CSV table of C-alpha atoms in Angstrom, one decimal:
chain,number,residue,atom,x,y,z
W,286,MET,CA,43.4,58.4,201.0
W,287,TYR,CA,40.1,57.3,202.6
W,288,GLN,CA,38.3,58.2,199.3
W,289,ASP,CA,40.7,56.0,197.4
W,290,GLU,CA,40.1,53.2,199.9
W,291,GLU,CA,36.3,53.5,199.7
W,292,ARG,CA,36.0,54.1,196.0
W,293,LYS,CA,38.6,51.7,194.6
W,294,VAL,CA,38.4,48.9,197.2
W,295,GLU,CA,35.5,48.9,199.6
W,296,LEU,CA,32.6,49.8,197.3
W,297,PRO,CA,33.7,47.5,194.5
W,298,ALA,CA,34.0,44.7,197.0
W,299,ILE,CA,30.4,45.3,198.2
W,300,GLU,CA,29.1,45.5,194.6
W,301,GLN,CA,30.8,42.2,193.8
W,302,LEU,CA,29.3,40.6,197.0
W,303,GLN,CA,25.9,41.7,195.9
W,304,SER,CA,26.4,40.1,192.5
W,305,LEU,CA,27.1,36.9,194.4
W,306,GLY,CA,23.7,37.1,196.1
W,307,TRP,CA,24.7,38.9,199.3
W,308,ASP,CA,22.2,41.5,200.5
W,309,TYR,CA,23.7,44.9,201.5
W,310,VAL,CA,22.7,47.2,204.3
W,311,HIS,CA,24.8,50.2,205.5
W,312,GLY,CA,26.1,49.8,209.0
W,313,SER,CA,24.3,52.9,210.3
W,314,LEU,CA,21.0,51.1,209.6
W,315,LEU,CA,22.1,48.2,211.9
W,316,SER,CA,22.8,50.5,214.9
W,317,PRO,CA,20.7,50.0,218.0
W,318,ASP,CA,18.7,53.2,217.4
W,319,ALA,CA,17.9,52.3,213.8
W,320,SER,CA,17.3,48.5,214.0
W,321,ASP,CA,15.8,45.9,216.2
W,322,GLU,CA,18.7,43.6,215.4
W,323,ARG,CA,21.0,44.9,218.2
W,324,ASP,CA,20.2,46.4,221.6
W,325,PHE,CA,23.6,47.9,222.2
W,326,PHE,CA,26.7,48.7,220.1
W,327,LYS,CA,28.6,46.0,221.9
W,328,ASP,CA,26.3,43.4,220.4
W,329,VAL,CA,27.8,41.7,217.3
W,330,VAL,CA,25.1,39.2,216.4
W,331,LEU,CA,22.0,40.3,214.4
W,332,THR,CA,19.7,38.5,216.9
W,333,LYS,CA,16.4,38.8,214.9
W,334,CYS,CA,18.0,37.5,211.8
W,335,LEU,CA,19.5,34.6,213.8
W,336,THR,CA,16.2,33.8,215.4
W,337,ASP,CA,14.3,33.9,212.1
W,338,ALA,CA,16.9,31.7,210.5
W,339,VAL,CA,16.9,29.0,213.2
W,340,LYS,CA,13.1,28.9,213.0
W,341,ARG,CA,13.2,28.7,209.2
W,342,ILE,CA,15.7,25.8,209.1
W,343,ASN,CA,14.1,24.0,212.1
W,344,PRO,CA,10.4,24.7,211.7
W,345,TRP,CA,9.5,22.2,214.4
W,346,ILE,CA,11.4,24.0,217.2
W,347,ASN,CA,9.2,25.4,220.0
W,348,ASP,CA,9.7,29.0,221.3
W,349,ILE,CA,11.5,27.9,224.5
W,350,ASN,CA,14.1,25.9,222.7
W,351,LEU,CA,14.4,28.6,220.0
W,352,ARG,CA,15.3,31.2,222.7
W,353,THR,CA,17.7,28.7,224.3
W,354,VAL,CA,19.6,28.1,221.1
W,355,VAL,CA,19.9,31.8,220.3
W,356,ARG,CA,20.9,32.6,223.9
W,357,GLU,CA,23.6,29.9,223.9
W,358,LEU,CA,25.1,31.3,220.7
W,359,THR,CA,25.0,34.9,221.9
W,360,HIS,CA,26.2,34.3,225.5
W,361,LEU,CA,29.2,32.0,225.1
W,362,LYS,CA,30.7,30.5,228.3
W,363,VAL,CA,34.3,30.4,227.4
W,364,ALA,CA,37.5,32.2,228.5
W,365,THR,CA,39.5,33.0,225.4
W,366,LEU,CA,39.0,34.1,221.8
W,367,MET,CA,40.1,30.7,220.4
W,368,GLU,CA,37.9,28.8,222.8
W,369,ALA,CA,34.9,30.9,221.8
W,370,ASN,CA,35.7,30.5,218.1
W,371,GLN,CA,36.1,26.8,218.3
W,372,SER,CA,33.0,26.4,220.3
W,373,VAL,CA,31.0,28.3,217.7
W,374,TRP,CA,32.5,26.4,214.9
W,375,GLU,CA,31.6,23.1,216.6
W,376,THR,CA,28.0,24.2,217.1
W,377,LEU,CA,27.8,25.1,213.4
W,378,VAL,CA,29.2,21.9,212.0
W,379,ARG,CA,28.2,19.4,214.6
W,380,TYR,CA,24.9,21.0,215.5
W,381,GLN,CA,23.1,21.6,218.8
W,382,SER,CA,20.7,19.3,220.6
W,383,VAL,CA,17.6,20.3,222.4
W,384,ILE,CA,15.0,18.2,224.3
W,385,GLN,CA,11.6,18.3,222.7
W,386,ASP,CA,8.7,16.0,221.9
W,387,LEU,CA,7.9,15.8,218.2
W,388,GLY,CA,5.2,13.2,218.6
W,389,LYS,CA,7.3,10.2,219.5
W,390,GLY,CA,8.3,11.0,223.0
W,391,THR,CA,10.6,13.6,224.6
W,392,LYS,CA,14.2,13.1,223.3
W,393,GLY,CA,17.2,15.0,221.9
W,394,GLN,CA,16.5,16.8,218.6
W,395,THR,CA,19.2,18.2,216.3
W,396,VAL,CA,19.1,21.9,215.7
W,397,LYS,CA,20.9,23.4,212.6
W,398,VAL,CA,22.0,27.0,212.8
W,399,ILE,CA,23.3,26.9,209.2
W,400,ASP,CA,21.8,24.9,206.4
W,401,PHE,CA,24.9,23.5,204.8
W,402,GLU,CA,23.0,21.2,202.5
W,403,SER,CA,20.9,24.0,201.0
W,404,PRO,CA,23.1,27.1,200.9
W,405,ASP,CA,20.2,29.3,199.6
W,406,ASN,CA,18.2,28.5,202.7
W,407,ASN,CA,20.4,30.8,204.7
W,408,GLU,CA,20.5,34.6,204.8
W,409,TYR,CA,23.6,36.4,203.6
W,410,LEU,CA,24.2,40.0,204.5
W,411,CYS,CA,27.2,42.4,204.0
W,412,THR,CA,27.5,45.7,205.7
W,413,ASN,CA,30.1,48.5,205.9
W,414,GLN,CA,31.0,50.9,208.6
W,415,PHE,CA,29.5,48.6,211.3
W,416,LYS,CA,30.2,50.2,214.6
W,417,ILE,CA,31.1,48.0,217.5
W,418,GLU,CA,31.8,49.0,221.1
W,419,GLY,CA,35.0,47.6,222.5
W,420,VAL,CA,36.2,47.6,226.1
W,421,ASN,CA,38.3,50.7,225.7
W,422,GLN,CA,37.4,52.0,222.3
W,423,ASN,CA,35.0,51.5,219.4
W,424,ILE,CA,35.9,49.8,216.2
W,425,ILE,CA,34.4,50.2,212.7
W,426,PRO,CA,35.5,47.4,210.3
W,427,ASP,CA,35.2,48.2,206.6
W,428,ILE,CA,33.1,45.3,205.7
W,429,VAL,CA,31.4,42.6,207.9
W,430,LEU,CA,29.7,39.6,206.3
W,431,PHE,CA,26.9,37.8,208.2
W,432,VAL,CA,25.3,34.5,207.6
W,433,ASN,CA,22.0,34.0,209.5
W,434,GLY,CA,23.0,37.0,211.6
W,435,LEU,CA,26.4,35.6,212.7
W,436,PRO,CA,29.5,37.7,211.7
W,437,PHE,CA,31.5,35.2,209.7
W,438,ALA,CA,34.0,37.4,207.9
W,439,VAL,CA,35.7,40.7,208.2
W,440,ILE,CA,37.2,42.5,205.2
W,441,GLU,CA,39.7,45.3,205.9
W,442,CYS,CA,40.2,47.6,202.9
W,443,LYS,CA,43.2,49.9,202.4
W,444,SER,CA,44.1,52.4,199.7
W,445,PRO,CA,46.4,50.9,197.1
W,446,TYR,CA,48.4,54.1,197.2
W,447,ILE,CA,49.6,54.0,200.9
W,448,THR,CA,52.9,52.4,202.0
W,449,ASN,CA,52.6,48.7,202.8
W,450,PRO,CA,48.8,48.5,202.5
W,451,MET,CA,48.6,44.8,203.0
W,452,GLU,CA,50.5,44.9,206.2
W,453,ALA,CA,48.4,47.8,207.4
W,454,GLY,CA,45.2,45.9,206.8
W,455,ILE,CA,46.4,42.8,208.6
W,456,ASP,CA,47.6,44.8,211.5
W,457,GLN,CA,44.2,46.5,211.7
W,458,LEU,CA,42.5,43.1,211.8
W,459,MET,CA,44.7,41.9,214.5
W,460,ARG,CA,44.0,45.0,216.5
W,461,TYR,CA,40.3,44.6,216.1
W,462,ALA,CA,40.6,41.0,217.3
W,463,ASN,CA,42.7,42.1,220.2
W,464,ARG,CA,45.6,40.0,219.1
W,465,ARG,CA,48.4,42.6,219.1
W,466,GLN,CA,48.4,43.5,222.8
W,467,PRO,CA,45.7,41.3,224.3
W,468,HIS,CA,46.1,42.8,227.8
W,469,GLU,CA,45.3,46.3,226.5
W,470,ASP,CA,41.9,45.4,225.1
W,471,GLU,CA,42.4,47.6,222.1
W,472,GLY,CA,39.7,45.9,219.9
W,473,ALA,CA,36.3,44.3,220.1
W,474,GLU,CA,37.2,40.7,220.5
W,475,LYS,CA,33.6,39.5,220.6
W,476,LEU,CA,33.2,40.1,216.9
W,477,PHE,CA,35.8,37.4,216.2
W,478,HIS,CA,34.2,34.8,218.4
W,479,TYR,CA,32.1,33.9,215.3
W,480,ASN,CA,34.7,34.7,212.6
W,481,GLN,CA,35.6,32.2,209.9
W,482,LEU,CA,37.7,34.4,207.5
W,483,MET,CA,39.7,37.6,207.9
W,484,ILE,CA,40.6,39.4,204.7
W,485,SER,CA,43.1,42.2,204.0
W,486,THR,CA,42.8,43.9,200.6
W,487,HIS,CA,44.0,46.9,198.7
W,488,ARG,CA,42.4,45.7,195.4
W,489,ASP,CA,45.6,44.6,193.6
W,490,LYS,CA,46.4,42.1,196.3
W,491,ALA,CA,44.0,40.5,198.7
W,492,ARG,CA,44.9,37.8,201.3
W,493,VAL,CA,42.9,35.7,203.7
W,494,GLY,CA,43.7,34.3,207.1
W,495,THR,CA,42.0,33.1,210.3
W,496,ILE,CA,41.9,34.5,213.9
W,497,SER,CA,45.2,32.8,214.7
W,498,SER,CA,47.1,33.7,211.5
W,499,ARG,CA,50.3,35.7,211.8
W,500,MET,CA,51.0,38.2,209.1
W,501,GLU,CA,53.1,35.8,207.0
W,502,HIS,CA,50.3,33.2,207.0
W,503,TYR,CA,47.8,35.5,205.1
W,504,LEU,CA,47.7,34.2,201.6
W,505,GLU,CA,46.0,35.0,198.3
W,506,TRP,CA,43.1,32.9,197.0
W,507,LYS,CA,43.8,32.6,193.3
W,508,ASP,CA,41.0,30.3,192.1
W,509,PRO,CA,37.5,31.7,191.6
W,510,TYR,CA,35.9,28.3,191.1
W,511,PRO,CA,33.4,27.5,189.7
W,512,LEU,CA,34.3,30.4,187.5
W,513,ALA,CA,37.5,30.8,185.5
W,514,VAL,CA,39.6,33.9,186.2
W,515,ASN,CA,38.6,35.5,182.8
W,516,GLU,CA,34.9,35.0,183.8
W,517,VAL,CA,35.2,37.1,186.9
W,518,SER,CA,36.0,40.3,185.0
W,519,GLU,CA,38.3,41.5,182.3
W,520,ASN,CA,41.8,41.6,183.8
W,521,ALA,CA,40.4,40.5,187.2
W,522,ASN,CA,42.5,41.7,190.1
W,523,SER,CA,43.4,39.8,193.3
W,524,GLN,CA,40.5,41.1,195.2
W,525,GLU,CA,37.9,40.1,192.6
W,526,VAL,CA,39.3,36.6,192.3
W,527,LEU,CA,39.4,36.1,196.1
W,528,ILE,CA,35.8,37.4,196.6
W,529,ALA,CA,34.6,35.2,193.7
W,530,GLY,CA,36.3,32.1,195.1
W,531,LEU,CA,35.6,32.5,198.8
W,532,PHE,CA,32.2,34.2,199.0
W,533,ASN,CA,30.4,32.2,196.4
W,534,LYS,CA,27.7,30.9,198.9
W,535,GLN,CA,28.4,27.2,198.4
W,536,ASN,CA,32.2,27.6,198.5
W,537,PHE,CA,32.0,29.7,201.7
W,538,LEU,CA,29.9,27.2,203.6
W,539,ASP,CA,31.9,24.3,202.2
W,540,LEU,CA,35.1,25.9,203.5
W,541,ILE,CA,33.6,26.4,206.9
W,542,GLN,CA,32.1,22.9,207.2
W,543,ASN,CA,34.8,20.7,205.5
W,544,PHE,CA,38.0,22.7,205.1
W,545,THR,CA,38.6,24.2,208.6
W,546,VAL,CA,40.6,22.6,211.3
W,547,PHE,CA,41.7,23.5,214.8
W,548,GLU,CA,45.1,22.0,215.6
W,549,PRO,CA,47.3,22.0,218.7
W,550,MET,CA,50.7,23.6,218.1
W,551,ASP,CA,53.4,24.6,220.6
W,552,GLY,CA,51.1,24.4,223.5
W,553,LYS,CA,48.2,26.3,222.0
W,554,VAL,CA,45.5,25.8,219.4
W,555,ILE,CA,45.6,27.3,215.9
W,556,LYS,CA,42.9,27.6,213.3
W,557,LYS,CA,43.6,26.7,209.7
W,558,ILE,CA,41.7,26.8,206.5
W,559,ALA,CA,42.6,25.0,203.3
W,560,ARG,CA,44.6,26.8,200.6
W,561,TYR,CA,43.0,27.3,197.3
W,562,GLN,CA,45.1,24.5,195.7
W,563,GLN,CA,44.0,22.1,198.4
W,564,TYR,CA,40.4,23.1,198.0
W,565,ARG,CA,40.4,22.5,194.3
W,566,ALA,CA,42.3,19.2,194.6
W,567,VAL,CA,39.5,17.8,196.8
């Protein structure tokens, strides 16, 4: 069944992401002993990529402030998964401020981690079999998508031939994010501090949710805008349409910046993204 999962679901997804301009590196090449991006398997941010991106987008920033920005993003001072996720999102869309003199006196300067205005000024990377050390066990998500070194999306792929593949994929995502039994630390929650989208797919059906979505809240994304469905591929399947619509660079950043909300509900905060109908309507 793993061969079906890899051949029919995972590899076609990676190939399509590459066609959308995402670079691809196998997860083994991002391990601590093979790359200078991570010191330990518990690290989930590609630190060199993040540092280079912040410097590229903010060429005026000095080395001290650059290190401060990167450290604040990689060492979050929060208690819960949702607090961490909301804190990261606010940093992305509302920016950070550092004190620096750019020639007109020392004052607060705005630092952008993501260039929302110029999507091509960011670095997009997808990887598979990316090993992460959790508290009690390691996890190896099928596909992780990074923007400027931050893990913004996780895609869990299942064979279309197993029983209830969609539910199995969502359950796996919830385990990875430590949302099934939080007190048991069965996942690697830190990966999801930065997460914007969680995808479960078995090719014929693909659905998207957020870190707070319950199984019934995962939904298909049926609009590959700016393409028409017949432009994605001949007889495009659900996975192809979802990837075309969500991981087009401009769409992805637009969803993060303008179509994501954190709302209080029943004494807790939930994270929502627009449905495809709402996105197209706007």
